Structure formats: structure tokens, C-alpha cells
XYZ file of C-alpha atoms in Angstrom:
250
model
C -1.587 -15.682 -20.105
C -3.464 -18.139 -22.975
C -5.212 -16.864 -26.004
C -8.243 -15.025 -25.822
C -11.088 -17.420 -26.398
C -14.162 -15.438 -24.712
C -15.711 -12.339 -24.116
C -18.103 -10.984 -21.755
C -18.871 -7.181 -22.322
C -20.667 -6.632 -19.192
C -18.140 -8.061 -16.960
C -15.598 -6.435 -19.022
C -17.253 -3.055 -18.218
C -17.566 -3.681 -15.022
C -13.599 -4.319 -14.134
C -12.968 -1.150 -16.029
C -14.738 0.987 -13.958
C -13.313 -0.624 -10.905
C -9.821 -0.084 -12.577
C -10.468 3.485 -13.313
C -11.717 4.259 -9.747
C -9.037 2.331 -7.876
C -6.323 4.311 -10.344
C -8.048 7.576 -9.695
C -7.914 7.901 -5.911
C -11.066 9.882 -5.376
C -14.827 9.946 -6.163
C -15.935 10.133 -9.987
C -19.112 11.267 -11.185
C -21.000 9.348 -13.939
C -20.226 11.677 -16.424
C -16.600 11.633 -15.524
C -16.337 7.789 -15.666
C -17.947 7.879 -19.188
C -15.619 10.189 -20.545
C -12.802 8.448 -18.926
C -13.367 4.914 -20.306
C -15.202 6.429 -24.041
C -18.313 5.155 -23.173
C -21.874 6.669 -22.867
C -23.721 7.307 -19.875
C -25.787 5.100 -21.040
C -23.732 2.235 -21.748
C -22.392 2.317 -18.257
C -25.376 2.919 -16.087
C -26.645 -0.143 -14.833
C -23.321 -1.444 -14.491
C -22.687 1.258 -11.902
C -25.765 0.783 -9.853
C -25.070 -3.127 -9.881
C -21.527 -2.259 -8.709
C -23.227 -0.435 -6.060
C -25.691 -2.615 -4.782
C -22.791 -5.605 -4.940
C -20.861 -3.049 -2.688
C -18.031 -2.541 -4.477
C -18.570 1.174 -5.109
C -20.405 3.675 -3.201
C -22.066 7.421 -3.224
C -19.477 10.165 -1.138
C -21.543 11.553 1.398
C -21.522 15.189 1.007
C -20.036 14.730 -2.788
C -20.968 13.953 -6.218
C -19.740 10.860 -7.398
C -18.719 7.109 -6.628
C -15.338 5.357 -5.189
C -14.537 2.007 -4.479
C -15.926 0.621 -0.852
C -13.251 -1.803 0.789
C -14.847 -5.167 -0.345
C -12.307 -5.998 -3.144
C -9.513 -5.159 -0.640
C -11.487 -7.731 2.001
C -11.551 -10.109 -0.598
C -7.844 -9.702 -1.335
C -7.030 -10.036 2.213
C -8.662 -13.298 2.466
C -6.291 -14.993 0.262
C -3.986 -17.490 1.847
C -0.965 -16.024 1.260
C -1.974 -13.073 2.665
C -3.434 -14.349 5.566
C 0.283 -16.219 6.365
C 2.012 -13.099 6.250
C -0.615 -11.718 8.687
C -0.800 -14.610 11.073
C 3.431 -14.400 11.237
C 3.480 -10.344 11.520
C 0.312 -8.888 13.537
C 1.513 -10.602 17.157
C 5.377 -9.198 16.849
C 3.815 -6.181 15.306
C 1.744 -5.678 18.949
C 4.682 -6.616 20.371
C 6.412 -4.111 18.713
C 4.245 -1.312 19.184
C 3.902 -2.102 23.124
C 7.918 -1.631 23.654
C 8.035 1.376 21.831
C 4.960 2.980 22.340
C 4.557 4.135 18.511
C 1.731 2.879 16.250
C 3.067 0.686 13.154
C 1.711 -0.513 10.049
C 2.297 -3.347 6.864
C 2.214 -2.141 3.585
C 1.970 -4.212 0.209
C 2.318 -3.253 -3.554
C -0.920 -2.980 -5.658
C -0.134 -2.191 -9.362
C 1.762 1.667 -9.070
C 0.686 2.173 -5.376
C 1.261 0.920 -2.048
C -1.515 -0.248 0.428
C -1.757 -0.577 4.103
C -2.832 -4.624 4.811
C -2.575 -3.967 8.385
C -1.899 -1.729 11.531
C -1.613 -2.028 15.408
C -1.909 1.438 17.043
C -0.058 2.937 19.776
C -1.122 1.445 23.145
C -0.438 4.380 24.850
C -2.514 7.437 25.219
C -2.086 9.274 22.264
C -0.180 8.645 18.688
C -0.462 8.841 15.069
C -1.520 5.692 12.617
C -2.264 5.050 9.147
C -5.535 3.630 8.380
C -6.010 -0.019 6.908
C -6.761 0.771 3.031
C -4.790 3.493 2.849
C -3.322 3.523 -0.494
C -0.440 5.884 -2.148
C 1.965 5.855 -5.442
C 4.791 4.138 -4.631
C 7.462 6.592 -5.611
C 5.885 8.856 -3.119
C 5.738 6.392 0.084
C 8.446 5.516 2.116
C 6.996 1.925 2.137
C 6.964 2.120 -2.020
C 10.952 2.831 -1.887
C 11.716 0.221 0.576
C 9.729 -2.545 -1.327
C 11.413 -1.135 -4.289
C 14.837 -1.303 -3.199
C 14.510 -5.123 -2.290
C 13.362 -6.588 -5.308
C 15.279 -8.604 -8.404
C 16.645 -5.558 -11.124
C 14.425 -7.299 -13.540
C 11.236 -6.365 -11.348
C 13.005 -3.278 -10.449
C 12.667 -2.749 -14.309
C 8.985 -3.562 -14.729
C 8.147 -1.412 -11.681
C 10.089 1.546 -13.425
C 8.008 1.412 -16.394
C 4.726 1.424 -14.497
C 5.719 4.017 -11.512
C 7.555 6.865 -13.344
C 5.033 7.312 -16.126
C 4.192 10.964 -14.317
C 7.640 11.851 -12.447
C 10.000 14.090 -13.184
C 13.683 12.981 -14.203
C 14.928 14.935 -11.069
C 12.439 13.022 -8.980
C 13.354 9.701 -10.779
C 17.287 10.072 -9.713
C 16.132 11.057 -5.944
C 13.963 7.855 -5.613
C 16.397 5.574 -7.137
C 19.555 7.190 -4.839
C 17.459 6.767 -1.916
C 16.370 3.498 -3.014
C 20.335 2.299 -3.566
C 20.743 3.889 -0.022
C 18.222 1.930 1.619
C 19.228 -1.552 -0.219
C 22.587 -0.405 1.834
C 21.471 0.082 4.946
C 18.436 -2.010 5.267
C 15.849 0.374 6.302
C 14.752 3.936 5.373
C 14.037 6.788 7.823
C 12.092 9.783 6.397
C 10.099 12.950 7.420
C 6.713 12.393 6.380
C 5.701 14.929 3.542
C 1.845 14.295 4.716
C 1.941 14.935 8.478
C 4.199 17.813 10.310
C 6.381 16.116 13.127
C 6.021 12.554 11.789
C 9.558 10.831 10.935
C 8.699 7.351 9.029
C 10.883 4.532 9.750
C 10.402 1.271 7.263
C 12.192 -2.065 6.995
C 11.625 -4.706 4.451
C 9.776 -8.067 5.285
C 11.967 -10.526 3.110
C 11.098 -13.789 1.529
C 13.193 -15.550 -0.399
C 15.218 -12.559 -0.813
C 12.122 -10.580 -1.961
C 10.215 -8.070 -0.383
C 7.213 -8.789 -0.109
C 5.768 -6.075 2.683
C 7.078 -3.076 4.291
C 6.898 -2.619 8.101
C 6.650 0.812 8.644
C 6.185 3.102 11.846
C 5.186 6.566 12.002
C 7.274 7.771 14.654
C 6.056 10.729 16.889
C 8.328 12.214 19.331
C 6.863 12.533 23.026
C 8.240 12.839 26.133
C 9.650 9.819 27.677
C 9.675 7.862 23.870
C 12.306 5.609 22.851
C 14.978 7.187 20.693
C 14.670 7.286 16.564
C 17.998 5.072 16.354
C 16.680 3.069 19.032
C 12.972 2.712 17.171
C 14.899 1.891 13.847
C 16.863 -1.171 15.677
C 13.145 -2.324 16.646
C 11.716 -2.056 13.283
C 14.411 -3.810 11.391
C 14.578 -6.491 14.211
C 10.849 -7.177 13.984
C 10.794 -6.866 10.154
C 13.739 -9.571 10.413
C 11.875 -11.688 13.086
C 8.523 -11.336 10.419
C 10.767 -12.547 7.220
C 12.055 -15.656 9.326
C 8.445 -16.451 10.425
C 7.509 -16.761 6.628
C 9.959 -18.263 4.758
C 8.740 -20.842 2.068
C 5.329 -20.353 2.982
C 4.170 -17.051 1.091
């Protein structure tokens, strides 16, 4: 980054608020925001209202406080590399969901979290899916482990500094051991720690040797469903097909 030549205090204040809300993960009141940023309520009051008026934040129905809207997410999705990935992925994801009759989603890294950038719902009568825009810490997400496992060692080192800040040594060791297994076998299978009876199956989307996204199927067992092993093979094959489509263009 070049040396700083100019400052824009009001803009920086607004960006600090957006950063804070994105990292916090839940609604924050005006007073909580002021304490977290070390600024008085008077300093941020007008900025909060401008951000709300412009559609970047919103009040939470039935609760006090503000949270991010999806506007920043939509702006990020408009970037050409993301559009190229989705253009390649969505038709293949639809085919996957139709073949296996399970939902699937695509996740990418956003700082120390993963964010779901696309999903295809199960075309059958019932199923389970993860909403677009959903965020979770890399260390807690199946997609996060897959994305970490397929990064170059220097990138992994940077990520560890970021994602292990509040993680116990034993959890770090488990994550790293599992990531090594993911790198060897090319996928990860794990029971969801959020939803009972869901098994997450995930495989990397790779461009130029690096994972740029993770394709994940939250597998729900139902009568007549493909087996888990068959579904893993389908997820891997679809991830490989998407990877082939995006080489040199992401």
C-alpha cells in the first residue's frame, strides 16, 4: 500500500462502523458501537443515520440495535471475478442438486470468516439449505477448513495469525490435523454442529493451484437418497468441473 497522503475522517468513521458490525456478527446498539470504537455517541450519531439511510445498515425488528444489510455483499458480488465464478458454478450446481436431490452452496473467504455467495436448493419436496450471505468463522466451518487446506503455505501462515486469535491450542491442533487430511483426500465430511442429522460434504474449487471457493452439500438422509459416499463423489466431480471452467479467469 502507498504512503498515506490524505485523510477523510467522516468516511473512516463510517468504514469503522461497517467493519465493527461485520466482525461482531449480531446487532449492536448506538452506545455499544460508541464504546467499541472509543468515540462518543455524538461523534457517530449522524454517521449511523446516514449509513441507515443509504441502506448499508438497518435496525433489527423486535430488538434494539443495528446490523449490516446485504448491500455490501451485493456490491461485492457485482465484481467481475465473482460473477465469472458464479456463471461457471451455478449451472453445474443445479445439475448436482437435481442428480443427488440435495441442496448445495458455494462459500468464499471474507477476512476470518466464510460467506455463502450462492446456493441451489434441493428440487425435491423437502430438504435443508444455507442462506446466501450466511457467515461463519473459518475455524468453525466445513467450507473454511477446505478453503484453508488448499492455500499455499505462506497464505496459510497469514490465515493462522488471523483465525486463531481466540481459539484454544487443542482446537488449533484439531483444525490443522483435519486440514492435512482434507489436503490428502480432496474433500471433508463432518457432522454439522449447528443442525442435527446434517452431514456437511465439501470440496474445493481450485484455480491456479489455490482454492478460491468451497462447494458444500449439507447432506440430509432421507428414504431413497444417494449414499453419503456417492454424494461425496458427486460433490468432488462437480467441484472439479467448476475448477476446470474457471482456470485463468478468476
